[in-house]
PDB file of C-alpha atoms in Angstrom:
ATOM      1  CA  MET A 893      -7.569 150.713 173.737  1.00 36.00           C
ATOM      2  CA  ARG A 894     -10.410 149.599 172.108  1.00 38.00           C
ATOM      3  CA  ASN A 895     -11.953 152.982 171.246  1.00 40.00           C
ATOM      4  CA  ILE A 896      -8.302 153.763 169.530  1.00 41.00           C
ATOM      5  CA  SER A 897      -8.421 150.545 168.067  1.00 43.00           C
ATOM      6  CA  MET A 898     -11.948 151.219 166.413  1.00 42.00           C
ATOM      7  CA  ILE A 899     -10.789 154.346 165.076  1.00 44.00           C
ATOM      8  CA  VAL A 900      -7.638 152.849 163.176  1.00 46.00           C
ATOM      9  CA  LEU A 901     -10.055 150.181 161.788  1.00 49.00           C
ATOM     10  CA  THR A 902     -12.763 152.936 161.034  1.00 46.00           C
ATOM     11  CA  LEU A 903      -9.870 155.159 158.765  1.00 49.00           C
ATOM     12  CA  LEU A 904      -8.386 151.970 157.618  1.00 54.00           C
ATOM     13  CA  VAL A 905     -11.172 150.077 156.455  1.00 51.00           C
ATOM     14  CA  TRP A 906     -12.944 153.232 154.755  1.00 47.00           C
ATOM     15  CA  ILE A 907      -9.811 154.375 152.702  1.00 50.00           C
ATOM     16  CA  LEU A 908      -9.618 150.521 151.733  1.00 54.00           C
ATOM     17  CA  MET A 909     -12.984 150.948 150.328  1.00 48.00           C
ATOM     18  CA  TRP A 910     -11.725 153.929 148.365  1.00 47.00           C
ATOM     19  CA  THR A 911      -8.430 152.982 147.583  1.00 49.00           C
ATOM     20  CA  LEU A 912      -8.541 149.197 147.035  1.00 50.00           C
ATOM     21  CA  SER A 913     -11.449 149.628 144.129  1.00 50.00           C
ATOM     22  CA  PHE A 914      -8.603 149.246 141.575  1.00 54.00           C
ATOM     23  CA  GLY A 915      -8.529 146.608 138.865  1.00 51.00           C
ATOM     24  CA  SER A 916      -9.220 148.902 136.303  1.00 51.00           C
ATOM     25  CA  ASN A 917      -7.671 147.799 132.355  1.00 49.00           C
ATOM     26  CA  ASP A 918      -6.935 151.755 132.458  1.00 53.00           C
ATOM     27  CA  ALA A 919      -5.399 152.086 135.519  1.00 50.00           C
ATOM     28  CA  ALA A 920      -3.452 155.185 134.895  1.00 48.00           C
ATOM     29  CA  SER A 921      -6.997 157.117 133.673  1.00 48.00           C
ATOM     30  CA  GLU A 922      -8.371 155.652 136.879  1.00 55.00           C
ATOM     31  CA  VAL A 923      -5.646 157.040 139.301  1.00 54.00           C
ATOM     32  CA  MET A 924      -6.447 160.477 137.374  1.00 54.00           C
ATOM     33  CA  ASN A 925     -10.352 160.105 138.316  1.00 62.00           C
ATOM     34  CA  ILE A 926     -10.096 159.106 141.798  1.00 62.00           C
ATOM     35  CA  LYS A 927     -12.026 161.673 144.242  1.00 66.00           C
ATOM     36  CA  ILE A 928      -9.897 162.203 147.422  1.00 67.00           C
ATOM     37  CA  PRO A 929     -12.362 162.039 150.328  1.00 66.00           C
ATOM     38  CA  GLN A 930     -13.032 165.317 152.543  1.00 70.00           C
ATOM     39  CA  GLU A 931     -14.276 163.641 155.641  1.00 71.00           C
ATOM     40  CA  LEU A 932     -14.337 160.105 157.176  1.00 72.00           C
ATOM     41  CA  ILE A 933     -18.223 158.255 157.489  1.00 74.00           C
ATOM     42  CA  GLU A 934     -18.882 156.165 160.075  1.00 78.00           C
ATOM     43  CA  ILE A 935     -19.091 152.498 159.729  1.00 82.00           C
ATOM     44  CA  PRO A 936     -22.506 151.012 160.599  1.00 86.00           C
ATOM     45  CA  ASN A 937     -22.628 148.799 163.834  1.00 88.00           C
ATOM     46  CA  GLU A 938     -23.915 146.297 162.511  1.00 92.00           C
ATOM     47  CA  TYR A 939     -20.982 145.917 160.146  1.00 91.00           C
ATOM     48  CA  PHE A 940     -18.918 144.821 163.077  1.00 91.00           C
ATOM     49  CA  LYS A 941     -21.280 141.703 163.484  1.00 94.00           C
ATOM     50  CA  PRO A 942     -20.413 138.467 161.575  1.00 95.00           C
ATOM     51  CA  SER A 943     -21.615 138.617 158.039  1.00 96.00           C
ATOM     52  CA  SER A 944     -23.951 136.153 156.238  1.00 97.00           C
ATOM     53  CA  GLN A 945     -21.365 136.202 153.320  1.00 98.00           C
ATOM     54  CA  PRO A 946     -18.176 135.932 155.563  1.00 98.00           C
ATOM     55  CA  GLY A 947     -14.920 135.474 153.299  1.00 98.00           C
ATOM     56  CA  THR A 948     -12.509 132.549 154.753  1.00 99.00           C
ATOM     57  CA  LEU A 949      -9.127 133.549 156.926  1.00 99.00           C
ATOM     58  CA  VAL A 950      -6.513 131.125 155.838  1.00 99.00           C
ATOM     59  CA  GLU A 951      -3.188 130.329 157.122  1.00 99.00           C
ATOM     60  CA  LEU A 952      -0.128 130.443 154.449  1.00 99.00           C
ATOM     61  CA  TYR A 953       3.130 128.998 155.432  1.00 98.00           C
ATOM     62  CA  TYR A 954       6.200 129.604 153.100  1.00 98.00           C
ATOM     63  CA  ASP A 955       9.946 129.781 153.628  1.00 97.00           C
ATOM     64  CA  THR A 956      12.155 132.594 153.207  1.00 96.00           C
ATOM     65  CA  TYR A 957      15.923 133.634 154.879  1.00 95.00           C
ATOM     66  CA  GLU A 958      16.943 135.376 157.837  1.00 93.00           C
ATOM     67  CA  SER A 959      16.965 139.444 157.041  1.00 93.00           C
ATOM     68  CA  PHE A 960      20.431 140.023 157.852  1.00 93.00           C
ATOM     69  CA  SER A 961      22.300 137.801 156.093  1.00 95.00           C
ATOM     70  CA  TYR A 962      19.185 137.463 153.013  1.00 96.00           C
ATOM     71  CA  SER A 963      21.601 137.379 150.154  1.00 96.00           C
ATOM     72  CA  GLU A 964      23.432 134.391 151.599  1.00 96.00           C
ATOM     73  CA  LYS A 965      20.805 132.326 151.723  1.00 95.00           C
ATOM     74  CA  SER A 966      22.227 130.235 154.491  1.00 94.00           C
ATOM     75  CA  LYS A 967      19.278 130.524 157.708  1.00 93.00           C
ATOM     76  CA  ILE A 968      15.808 129.594 156.070  1.00 94.00           C
ATOM     77  CA  ILE A 969      12.932 130.379 158.450  1.00 92.00           C
ATOM     78  CA  LYS A 970       9.360 129.405 158.071  1.00 93.00           C
ATOM     79  CA  LYS A 971       6.950 131.991 158.442  1.00 94.00           C
ATOM     80  CA  ARG A 972       2.939 132.190 158.136  1.00 96.00           C
ATOM     81  CA  ALA A 973       0.791 134.982 156.698  1.00 98.00           C
ATOM     82  CA  ILE A 974      -2.940 135.336 157.273  1.00 98.00           C
ATOM     83  CA  VAL A 975      -4.798 135.378 153.618  1.00 99.00           C
ATOM     84  CA  TYR A 976      -8.324 136.997 153.267  1.00 98.00           C
ATOM     85  CA  LEU A 977     -10.470 135.188 150.478  1.00 99.00           C
ATOM     86  CA  PRO A 978     -13.261 137.056 149.463  1.00 98.00           C
ATOM     87  CA  TYR A 979     -16.997 135.108 149.962  1.00 98.00           C
ATOM     88  CA  GLY A 980     -17.383 132.896 146.963  1.00 98.00           C
ATOM     89  CA  TYR A 981     -13.779 132.917 146.042  1.00 99.00           C
ATOM     90  CA  ASP A 982     -13.343 131.533 142.209  1.00 98.00           C
ATOM     91  CA  LYS A 983     -10.119 130.378 141.381  1.00 97.00           C
ATOM     92  CA  ASN A 984     -11.384 130.937 137.755  1.00 97.00           C
ATOM     93  CA  ARG A 985     -11.809 134.750 138.710  1.00 97.00           C
ATOM     94  CA  LYS A 986      -8.723 137.130 138.918  1.00 97.00           C
ATOM     95  CA  TYR A 987      -8.590 139.502 142.135  1.00 96.00           C
ATOM     96  CA  ASP A 988      -6.580 142.597 143.012  1.00 95.00           C
ATOM     97  CA  VAL A 989      -4.275 141.812 146.020  1.00 97.00           C
ATOM     98  CA  PHE A 990      -3.725 144.013 148.959  1.00 96.00           C
ATOM     99  CA  TYR A 991      -0.603 143.423 151.193  1.00 97.00           C
ATOM    100  CA  LEU A 992      -1.459 144.729 154.650  1.00 96.00           C
ATOM    101  CA  MET A 993       1.217 145.272 157.563  1.00 96.00           C
ATOM    102  CA  HIS A 994       1.000 145.481 161.293  1.00 94.00           C
ATOM    103  CA  GLY A 995       2.598 147.915 163.251  1.00 92.00           C
ATOM    104  CA  GLY A 996       4.923 147.903 166.528  1.00 89.00           C
ATOM    105  CA  TRP A 997       4.196 144.981 169.327  1.00 88.00           C
ATOM    106  CA  GLY A 998       2.187 143.334 166.005  1.00 90.00           C
ATOM    107  CA  ASP A 999       2.742 140.149 163.801  1.00 93.00           C
ATOM    108  CA  GLU A1000       0.485 138.602 161.228  1.00 95.00           C
ATOM    109  CA  THR A1001      -2.617 138.032 163.321  1.00 95.00           C
ATOM    110  CA  THR A1002      -3.021 141.397 164.307  1.00 94.00           C
ATOM    111  CA  MET A1003      -5.099 142.914 161.469  1.00 94.00           C
ATOM    112  CA  LEU A1004      -7.105 140.417 160.601  1.00 96.00           C
ATOM    113  CA  GLY A1005      -6.841 137.609 163.346  1.00 96.00           C
ATOM    114  CA  THR A1006      -6.318 134.423 162.823  1.00 98.00           C
ATOM    115  CA  PRO A1007      -9.180 131.601 161.169  1.00 98.00           C
ATOM    116  CA  ASP A1008     -10.411 130.718 164.709  1.00 97.00           C
ATOM    117  CA  ARG A1009     -10.652 134.232 166.021  1.00 97.00           C
ATOM    118  CA  PRO A1010     -11.535 136.834 163.418  1.00 96.00           C
ATOM    119  CA  SER A1011     -10.921 140.139 164.353  1.00 94.00           C
ATOM    120  CA  PRO A1012     -13.750 143.068 163.753  1.00 91.00           C
ATOM    121  CA  LEU A1013     -11.723 144.093 161.167  1.00 92.00           C
ATOM    122  CA  LYS A1014     -12.534 141.025 159.590  1.00 94.00           C
ATOM    123  CA  ASN A1015     -16.181 141.228 159.761  1.00 94.00           C
ATOM    124  CA  VAL A1016     -16.306 144.990 158.312  1.00 91.00           C
ATOM    125  CA  ILE A1017     -14.688 143.876 155.492  1.00 93.00           C
ATOM    126  CA  ASP A1018     -17.095 141.105 154.824  1.00 95.00           C
ATOM    127  CA  ASN A1019     -19.870 143.435 155.079  1.00 93.00           C
ATOM    128  CA  ALA A1020     -18.697 146.126 153.223  1.00 90.00           C
ATOM    129  CA  ILE A1021     -18.111 143.417 150.091  1.00 93.00           C
ATOM    130  CA  ALA A1022     -21.535 142.390 150.854  1.00 95.00           C
ATOM    131  CA  ALA A1023     -22.858 145.851 150.378  1.00 91.00           C
ATOM    132  CA  GLY A1024     -21.053 146.259 147.110  1.00 88.00           C
ATOM    133  CA  GLU A1025     -18.786 149.210 148.889  1.00 84.00           C
ATOM    134  CA  ILE A1026     -15.472 146.937 148.421  1.00 86.00           C
ATOM    135  CA  ARG A1027     -14.851 145.071 145.342  1.00 90.00           C
ATOM    136  CA  PRO A1028     -14.176 141.633 146.198  1.00 94.00           C
ATOM    137  CA  LEU A1029     -10.375 141.300 146.682  1.00 95.00           C
ATOM    138  CA  ILE A1030      -7.766 138.795 147.973  1.00 97.00           C
ATOM    139  CA  ILE A1031      -6.181 140.801 151.573  1.00 96.00           C
ATOM    140  CA  VAL A1032      -2.339 139.388 152.478  1.00 98.00           C
ATOM    141  CA  CYS A1033      -1.548 140.274 156.574  1.00 98.00           C
ATOM    142  CA  PRO A1034       2.144 139.444 156.738  1.00 98.00           C
ATOM    143  CA  THR A1035       4.845 139.930 159.302  1.00 96.00           C
ATOM    144  CA  TYR A1036       8.441 141.976 159.437  1.00 94.00           C
ATOM    145  CA  ASN A1037       9.352 139.672 162.040  1.00 90.00           C
ATOM    146  CA  ASN A1038      12.380 137.871 161.019  1.00 82.00           C
ATOM    147  CA  THR A1039      15.400 136.826 162.889  1.00 74.00           C
ATOM    148  CA  ASN A1040      13.544 133.893 164.802  1.00 60.00           C
ATOM    149  CA  GLU A1041      10.546 132.185 164.958  1.00 58.00           C
ATOM    150  CA  ASN A1042       9.391 133.721 168.205  1.00 60.00           C
ATOM    151  CA  GLY A1043       7.614 136.687 166.712  1.00 60.00           C
ATOM    152  CA  LEU A1044       9.188 139.313 168.576  1.00 66.00           C
ATOM    153  CA  ASP A1045      11.337 141.300 166.689  1.00 68.00           C
ATOM    154  CA  SER A1046       8.668 144.042 166.508  1.00 68.00           C
ATOM    155  CA  ALA A1047       8.672 144.691 170.387  1.00 73.00           C
ATOM    156  CA  SER A1048      12.182 146.398 169.336  1.00 84.00           C
ATOM    157  CA  PHE A1049      11.910 149.856 167.683  1.00 90.00           C
ATOM    158  CA  SER A1050      15.430 149.869 166.257  1.00 90.00           C
ATOM    159  CA  LEU A1051      14.937 146.305 165.054  1.00 91.00           C
ATOM    160  CA  ALA A1052      11.692 146.879 163.481  1.00 91.00           C
ATOM    161  CA  MET A1053      13.228 149.482 161.611  1.00 94.00           C
ATOM    162  CA  GLN A1054      16.131 147.624 160.061  1.00 94.00           C
ATOM    163  CA  LEU A1055      13.790 144.823 159.342  1.00 94.00           C
ATOM    164  CA  THR A1056      11.201 147.147 157.579  1.00 95.00           C
ATOM    165  CA  ARG A1057      14.469 148.142 155.097  1.00 96.00           C
ATOM    166  CA  ASN A1058      15.149 144.547 154.641  1.00 96.00           C
ATOM    167  CA  TYR A1059      11.805 143.412 153.491  1.00 97.00           C
ATOM    168  CA  HIS A1060      11.201 144.002 150.475  1.00 98.00           C
ATOM    169  CA  ASN A1061      13.875 140.955 150.095  1.00 98.00           C
ATOM    170  CA  GLU A1062      11.467 138.434 151.617  1.00 98.00           C
ATOM    171  CA  LEU A1063       8.365 140.348 150.104  1.00 99.00           C
ATOM    172  CA  VAL A1064       9.363 140.144 146.088  1.00 99.00           C
ATOM    173  CA  ASN A1065      11.261 136.874 146.514  1.00 98.00           C
ATOM    174  CA  ASP A1066       9.282 134.887 148.684  1.00 98.00           C
ATOM    175  CA  LEU A1067       5.943 136.069 150.179  1.00 99.00           C
ATOM    176  CA  ILE A1068       4.628 137.503 146.683  1.00 99.00           C
ATOM    177  CA  PRO A1069       5.282 134.297 144.888  1.00 99.00           C
ATOM    178  CA  ALA A1070       4.026 132.029 147.544  1.00 99.00           C
ATOM    179  CA  VAL A1071       0.842 134.053 147.741  1.00 99.00           C
ATOM    180  CA  GLU A1072      -0.016 134.591 144.009  1.00 98.00           C
ATOM    181  CA  GLY A1073       1.144 131.202 143.071  1.00 98.00           C
ATOM    182  CA  THR A1074      -1.631 129.889 145.199  1.00 99.00           C
ATOM    183  CA  TYR A1075      -4.438 132.161 144.676  1.00 99.00           C
ATOM    184  CA  SER A1076      -5.791 133.702 141.413  1.00 98.00           C
ATOM    185  CA  THR A1077      -4.399 137.198 140.854  1.00 98.00           C
ATOM    186  CA  TYR A1078      -3.625 138.915 137.788  1.00 97.00           C
ATOM    187  CA  ALA A1079      -0.189 137.670 137.580  1.00 98.00           C
ATOM    188  CA  ALA A1080       0.144 135.203 134.756  1.00 97.00           C
ATOM    189  CA  SER A1081       3.098 133.439 136.990  1.00 98.00           C
ATOM    190  CA  THR A1082       5.136 134.101 139.515  1.00 98.00           C
ATOM    191  CA  SER A1083       7.783 135.121 137.490  1.00 98.00           C
ATOM    192  CA  ARG A1084       9.576 138.869 137.920  1.00 98.00           C
ATOM    193  CA  GLU A1085       8.536 139.794 134.837  1.00 98.00           C
ATOM    194  CA  ASN A1086       4.647 138.901 135.168  1.00 98.00           C
ATOM    195  CA  LEU A1087       4.937 139.947 138.750  1.00 99.00           C
ATOM    196  CA  ILE A1088       5.740 143.281 137.782  1.00 98.00           C
ATOM    197  CA  ALA A1089       3.640 143.598 134.578  1.00 98.00           C
ATOM    198  CA  SER A1090       0.507 142.939 137.303  1.00 97.00           C
ATOM    199  CA  ARG A1091       1.476 145.427 139.534  1.00 96.00           C
ATOM    200  CA  ASP A1092      -1.544 147.358 138.398  1.00 94.00           C
ATOM    201  CA  HIS A1093      -3.618 145.039 140.659  1.00 95.00           C
ATOM    202  CA  ARG A1094      -1.431 145.149 143.495  1.00 96.00           C
ATOM    203  CA  GLY A1095      -1.131 147.584 146.866  1.00 95.00           C
ATOM    204  CA  PHE A1096       0.767 147.668 149.959  1.00 97.00           C
ATOM    205  CA  GLY A1097       0.075 149.647 152.745  1.00 95.00           C
ATOM    206  CA  GLY A1098       0.323 149.341 156.651  1.00 95.00           C
ATOM    207  CA  PHE A1099       0.139 151.459 160.006  1.00 93.00           C
ATOM    208  CA  SER A1100       2.950 152.955 162.208  1.00 93.00           C
ATOM    209  CA  MET A1101       5.929 150.592 161.472  1.00 94.00           C
ATOM    210  CA  GLY A1102       3.388 148.867 158.755  1.00 95.00           C
ATOM    211  CA  ALA A1103       3.672 152.634 157.626  1.00 96.00           C
ATOM    212  CA  VAL A1104       7.585 152.426 157.540  1.00 96.00           C
ATOM    213  CA  ALA A1105       7.095 148.907 156.062  1.00 97.00           C
ATOM    214  CA  THR A1106       5.308 150.612 153.300  1.00 98.00           C
ATOM    215  CA  TRP A1107       7.583 153.717 152.503  1.00 96.00           C
ATOM    216  CA  ARG A1108      10.229 150.788 152.358  1.00 97.00           C
ATOM    217  CA  THR A1109       8.513 149.000 149.786  1.00 98.00           C
ATOM    218  CA  PHE A1110       7.740 152.098 147.471  1.00 96.00           C
ATOM    219  CA  GLN A1111      11.197 152.756 147.885  1.00 96.00           C
ATOM    220  CA  TYR A1112      12.620 148.960 146.937  1.00 97.00           C
ATOM    221  CA  ALA A1113       9.612 147.535 145.116  1.00 97.00           C
ATOM    222  CA  LEU A1114       7.922 150.449 143.170  1.00 96.00           C
ATOM    223  CA  ASP A1115       8.046 148.112 140.652  1.00 96.00           C
ATOM    224  CA  TYR A1116       5.629 145.664 141.965  1.00 98.00           C
ATOM    225  CA  PHE A1117       3.261 147.486 143.413  1.00 97.00           C
ATOM    226  CA  ARG A1118       1.200 150.692 142.133  1.00 94.00           C
ATOM    227  CA  TYR A1119      -0.914 151.837 145.385  1.00 93.00           C
ATOM    228  CA  PHE A1120       0.640 152.462 148.724  1.00 94.00           C
ATOM    229  CA  LEU A1121      -1.289 153.394 151.989  1.00 93.00           C
ATOM    230  CA  PRO A1122       0.922 154.207 154.639  1.00 95.00           C
ATOM    231  CA  MET A1123      -1.170 155.012 157.704  1.00 92.00           C
ATOM    232  CA  SER A1124       0.411 157.051 160.929  1.00 90.00           C
ATOM    233  CA  CYS A1125       4.277 156.579 160.191  1.00 91.00           C
ATOM    234  CA  GLY A1126       5.122 158.766 163.502  1.00 90.00           C
ATOM    235  CA  THR A1127       9.324 158.579 162.597  1.00 92.00           C
ATOM    236  CA  THR A1128      11.610 160.102 160.610  1.00 89.00           C
ATOM    237  CA  LEU A1129      13.304 158.439 157.588  1.00 93.00           C
ATOM    238  CA  ASP A1130      15.220 159.376 154.778  1.00 91.00           C
ATOM    239  CA  ASP A1131      12.235 160.935 153.149  1.00 89.00           C
ATOM    240  CA  GLU A1132      14.182 162.611 149.877  1.00 90.00           C
ATOM    241  CA  GLU A1133      15.962 158.906 149.046  1.00 90.00           C
ATOM    242  CA  ILE A1134      12.750 157.544 149.398  1.00 91.00           C
ATOM    243  CA  PHE A1135      11.186 159.570 146.985  1.00 90.00           C
ATOM    244  CA  ALA A1136      13.829 159.971 144.636  1.00 90.00           C
ATOM    245  CA  THR A1137      12.926 156.364 143.524  1.00 88.00           C
ATOM    246  CA  ALA A1138       9.812 157.878 141.974  1.00 87.00           C
ATOM    247  CA  ARG A1139      12.040 160.416 140.013  1.00 85.00           C
ATOM    248  CA  GLY A1140      12.051 157.374 136.815  1.00 80.00           C
ATOM    249  CA  HIS A1141       8.353 157.082 136.851  1.00 84.00           C
ATOM    250  CA  ASP A1142       5.063 158.959 135.523  1.00 83.00           C
ATOM    251  CA  LEU A1143       3.584 160.358 138.115  1.00 81.00           C
ATOM    252  CA  ASN A1144       0.347 158.658 136.834  1.00 84.00           C
ATOM    253  CA  ASP A1145       2.377 155.519 137.336  1.00 89.00           C
ATOM    254  CA  TYR A1146       1.559 155.062 141.197  1.00 91.00           C
ATOM    255  CA  PHE A1147      -0.663 156.633 143.819  1.00 90.00           C
ATOM    256  CA  VAL A1148      -0.081 156.962 147.517  1.00 90.00           C
ATOM    257  CA  PHE A1149      -2.367 157.952 150.127  1.00 88.00           C
ATOM    258  CA  ILE A1150      -0.657 159.233 153.380  1.00 89.00           C
ATOM    259  CA  ILE A1151      -3.441 159.157 156.163  1.00 86.00           C
ATOM    260  CA  THR A1152      -3.038 160.389 160.355  1.00 85.00           C
ATOM    261  CA  GLY A1153      -5.020 161.886 162.847  1.00 83.00           C
ATOM    262  CA  THR A1154      -4.529 165.710 163.815  1.00 86.00           C
ATOM    263  CA  ASN A1155      -4.175 164.387 167.198  1.00 88.00           C
ATOM    264  CA  ASP A1156      -1.559 161.756 166.702  1.00 87.00           C
ATOM    265  CA  PHE A1157       1.784 162.099 167.650  1.00 90.00           C
ATOM    266  CA  ALA A1158       2.581 160.884 163.533  1.00 90.00           C
ATOM    267  CA  TYR A1159       0.830 164.057 162.470  1.00 89.00           C
ATOM    268  CA  SER A1160       3.756 166.205 162.429  1.00 92.00           C
ATOM    269  CA  TYR A1161       5.754 163.558 160.467  1.00 89.00           C
ATOM    270  CA  ASP A1162       3.086 162.855 158.157  1.00 90.00           C
ATOM    271  CA  LYS A1163       2.555 166.515 157.719  1.00 92.00           C
ATOM    272  CA  ALA A1164       6.185 167.313 156.806  1.00 89.00           C
ATOM    273  CA  ARG A1165       6.476 164.231 154.645  1.00 91.00           C
ATOM    274  CA  VAL A1166       3.513 165.437 152.441  1.00 89.00           C
ATOM    275  CA  GLU A1167       5.082 169.320 152.238  1.00 90.00           C
ATOM    276  CA  LEU A1168       7.840 167.799 151.410  1.00 86.00           C
ATOM    277  CA  ILE A1169       6.298 165.733 148.505  1.00 85.00           C
ATOM    278  CA  GLU A1170       4.328 168.759 147.157  1.00 84.00           C
ATOM    279  CA  MET A1171       7.766 170.117 146.798  1.00 82.00           C
ATOM    280  CA  SER A1172       9.574 167.913 145.194  1.00 74.00           C
ATOM    281  CA  PRO A1173      10.202 167.654 141.371  1.00 64.00           C
TER     282      PRO A1173
END
């Protein structure tokens, strides 16, 4: 299991290093000039050790509503996200933000850990930023777990599929304002207009069920995000409906990087998804 976890971390981090160097004032031309990596690079062993320039993990608490009755706003749920602030975080500097979703049987602590128990991935990101391989950024690890506060929703595949479909409500109305109203980002305020205006500096990605959440974010919140990283989405989705969202946007208006392994059971699903994208108008 540890070896599998390290492979996943490797894929994630090196794609993060490449994808998340966004922040250009000319985002359209930057998307056009992105060079797709043709091979993976092994992370140096020392990157997994604590960095001399460590970022900070913070627990951010916020209120949202129960997923299936969200529009009624009848049941308030208190939730937590783990926020990564880069070494030397400066409230007077603007930072890009990447929202990183866990997979099934996970929660907001799965990817980066907690302030008391950071994960190896947190060390890798620290060291990569210190080496100048990643631009300093804010990373937010939320959870789509929602129907109660015991954090067990993601253990049910069918429930998780429904929660990821609904997650955009909480994401754009509650989580993003909580994060970007607290920390320094490119959003001038947390109004809908200013969050949309700053979409060039915001990305969303996730692994497995987190990839499902990524596609649902693309479908329902494309106005708020420019960059998407779905990793190993090993299930069928209503892909044509999801992709139809993009028809009102220029091709340079968003960037999606789909990644999985050839030995991953998700490979056939993602391969078919890529082929459908290539055939889509």
